[in-house]
mmCIF file of C-alpha atoms in Angstrom:
data_model
loop_
_atom_site.group_PDB
_atom_site.id
_atom_site.type_symbol
_atom_site.label_atom_id
_atom_site.label_comp_id
_atom_site.label_asym_id
_atom_site.label_seq_id
_atom_site.Cartn_x
_atom_site.Cartn_y
_atom_site.Cartn_z
ATOM 1 C CA GLN A 1 68.122 1.503 -64.133
ATOM 2 C CA VAL A 2 66.693 3.018 -60.959
ATOM 3 C CA GLN A 3 68.109 2.321 -57.516
ATOM 4 C CA LEU A 4 66.869 3.269 -54.073
ATOM 5 C CA VAL A 5 69.567 3.209 -51.425
ATOM 6 C CA GLU A 6 68.457 3.371 -47.804
ATOM 7 C CA SER A 7 70.568 4.238 -44.792
ATOM 8 C CA GLY A 8 70.200 5.178 -41.161
ATOM 9 C CA GLY A 9 68.774 2.030 -39.646
ATOM 10 C CA GLY A 10 70.243 0.348 -36.610
ATOM 11 C CA LEU A 11 69.775 -0.516 -32.977
ATOM 12 C CA VAL A 12 68.407 2.074 -30.583
ATOM 13 C CA GLN A 13 67.021 2.009 -27.068
ATOM 14 C CA ALA A 14 63.388 2.746 -26.388
ATOM 15 C CA GLY A 15 62.786 6.475 -26.346
ATOM 16 C CA GLY A 16 65.590 7.120 -28.798
ATOM 17 C CA SER A 17 65.548 8.487 -32.327
ATOM 18 C CA LEU A 18 66.702 7.446 -35.762
ATOM 19 C CA ARG A 19 66.679 9.185 -39.113
ATOM 20 C CA LEU A 20 66.307 7.088 -42.217
ATOM 21 C CA SER A 21 67.385 8.322 -45.633
ATOM 22 C CA CYS A 22 66.604 7.006 -49.079
ATOM 23 C CA ALA A 23 68.362 8.326 -52.156
ATOM 24 C CA ALA A 24 67.077 7.520 -55.630
ATOM 25 C CA SER A 25 69.448 7.342 -58.559
ATOM 26 C CA GLY A 26 69.373 6.322 -62.184
ATOM 27 C CA SER A 27 67.001 7.148 -65.000
ATOM 28 C CA ILE A 28 64.329 8.770 -62.898
ATOM 29 C CA PHE A 29 61.299 10.279 -64.529
ATOM 30 C CA SER A 30 58.594 12.282 -62.874
ATOM 31 C CA ILE A 31 58.456 11.213 -59.246
ATOM 32 C CA ASN A 32 54.940 11.373 -57.889
ATOM 33 C CA VAL A 33 55.217 9.948 -54.401
ATOM 34 C CA MET A 34 57.994 8.752 -52.114
ATOM 35 C CA GLY A 35 57.404 6.944 -48.897
ATOM 36 C CA TRP A 36 58.310 4.442 -46.246
ATOM 37 C CA TYR A 37 56.792 1.076 -45.433
ATOM 38 C CA ARG A 38 57.786 -1.459 -42.812
ATOM 39 C CA GLN A 39 57.514 -5.166 -42.230
ATOM 40 C CA ALA A 40 57.799 -6.701 -38.807
ATOM 41 C CA PRO A 41 58.536 -10.423 -38.351
ATOM 42 C CA GLY A 42 55.481 -12.511 -39.152
ATOM 43 C CA LYS A 43 53.492 -9.525 -40.361
ATOM 44 C CA GLN A 44 52.586 -7.999 -43.690
ATOM 45 C CA ARG A 45 54.309 -4.934 -45.067
ATOM 46 C CA GLU A 46 52.446 -1.798 -44.022
ATOM 47 C CA LEU A 47 52.453 1.866 -44.836
ATOM 48 C CA VAL A 48 54.360 4.184 -42.507
ATOM 49 C CA ALA A 49 54.306 7.521 -44.322
ATOM 50 C CA THR A 50 54.262 9.042 -47.795
ATOM 51 C CA ILE A 51 55.018 12.450 -49.258
ATOM 52 C CA THR A 52 54.084 13.830 -52.659
ATOM 53 C CA ILE A 53 56.094 16.071 -54.956
ATOM 54 C CA ARG A 54 54.169 18.993 -53.451
ATOM 55 C CA ALA A 55 55.012 17.837 -49.921
ATOM 56 C CA TYR A 56 51.547 16.579 -49.055
ATOM 57 C CA THR A 57 52.060 13.954 -46.359
ATOM 58 C CA THR A 58 50.149 10.967 -45.053
ATOM 59 C CA TYR A 59 50.940 8.897 -41.982
ATOM 60 C CA ALA A 60 49.807 5.652 -40.467
ATOM 61 C CA ASP A 61 47.772 6.408 -37.361
ATOM 62 C CA SER A 62 50.290 4.500 -35.250
ATOM 63 C CA VAL A 63 53.131 6.916 -36.060
ATOM 64 C CA LYS A 64 51.352 10.271 -36.178
ATOM 65 C CA GLY A 65 53.074 12.772 -33.934
ATOM 66 C CA ARG A 66 56.095 10.516 -33.560
ATOM 67 C CA PHE A 67 57.513 10.158 -37.109
ATOM 68 C CA THR A 68 58.118 12.914 -39.671
ATOM 69 C CA ILE A 69 58.622 12.379 -43.383
ATOM 70 C CA SER A 70 60.357 14.932 -45.590
ATOM 71 C CA ARG A 71 62.009 15.060 -48.972
ATOM 72 C CA ASP A 72 64.631 16.934 -50.957
ATOM 73 C CA ASN A 73 63.371 17.023 -54.526
ATOM 74 C CA ALA A 74 66.678 18.300 -55.897
ATOM 75 C CA LYS A 75 68.442 15.258 -54.448
ATOM 76 C CA ASN A 76 65.635 12.750 -55.092
ATOM 77 C CA THR A 77 65.915 11.848 -51.428
ATOM 78 C CA VAL A 78 63.291 11.101 -48.818
ATOM 79 C CA TYR A 79 63.831 11.073 -45.060
ATOM 80 C CA LEU A 80 62.007 9.592 -42.103
ATOM 81 C CA GLN A 81 62.698 11.109 -38.702
ATOM 82 C CA MET A 82 61.599 8.665 -36.027
ATOM 83 C CA ASP A 83 61.359 9.914 -32.449
ATOM 84 C CA SER A 84 60.286 8.316 -29.182
ATOM 85 C CA LEU A 85 60.842 4.896 -30.623
ATOM 86 C CA ARG A 86 59.299 1.836 -29.000
ATOM 87 C CA PRO A 87 60.034 -1.885 -29.363
ATOM 88 C CA LYS A 88 56.852 -2.208 -31.427
ATOM 89 C CA HIS A 89 58.540 -0.087 -34.106
ATOM 90 C CA THR A 90 61.090 -2.834 -34.722
ATOM 91 C CA ALA A 91 60.893 -3.852 -38.375
ATOM 92 C CA VAL A 92 62.596 -3.713 -41.722
ATOM 93 C CA TYR A 93 61.828 -0.316 -43.220
ATOM 94 C CA TYR A 94 61.503 -0.069 -46.989
ATOM 95 C CA CYS A 95 61.726 3.003 -49.160
ATOM 96 C CA ASN A 96 59.204 3.301 -51.986
ATOM 97 C CA MET A 97 59.091 5.572 -55.010
ATOM 98 C CA ILE A 98 56.230 5.878 -57.482
ATOM 99 C CA THR A 99 56.926 7.574 -60.787
ATOM 100 C CA THR A 100 54.836 7.995 -63.891
ATOM 101 C CA ARG A 101 56.493 4.853 -65.228
ATOM 102 C CA ASN A 102 56.951 2.443 -62.371
ATOM 103 C CA ASN A 103 56.866 1.586 -58.693
ATOM 104 C CA TYR A 104 60.270 1.045 -57.049
ATOM 105 C CA TRP A 105 61.418 -0.439 -53.748
ATOM 106 C CA GLY A 106 64.616 -0.224 -51.773
ATOM 107 C CA GLN A 107 66.326 -3.234 -50.257
ATOM 108 C CA GLY A 108 65.211 -2.373 -46.742
ATOM 109 C CA THR A 109 66.990 -1.248 -43.605
ATOM 110 C CA GLN A 110 66.624 -2.897 -40.219
ATOM 111 C CA VAL A 111 65.403 -0.841 -37.288
ATOM 112 C CA THR A 112 65.591 -2.540 -33.905
ATOM 113 C CA VAL A 113 64.337 -0.868 -30.748
ATOM 114 C CA SER A 114 65.377 -2.469 -27.472
ATOM 115 C CA SER A 115 63.385 -2.140 -24.278
#
């Protein structure tokens, strides 16, 4: 059974930073892509950033230059460094992992940015 455990969310003032972590455990087979998505109240879940096994990254236009995704393949862990946060970044952030066998989601971690 595969689990994704997220951490690092919380409350931060505008202009502050947070670093999210997501550790995968269990019977993990070839990981292709890990990434982060978010869902704000009343909105659909949207892509934030992804990173492949070869460290090729993609970002939503709204976070380019502000967020940085990275991963530690040996630890099956993906990180999201979020800088210069704004209230519009408030959402539940979900970790995602795509392997050759399945598509997995974490339980989500709340990020709240106060003005």
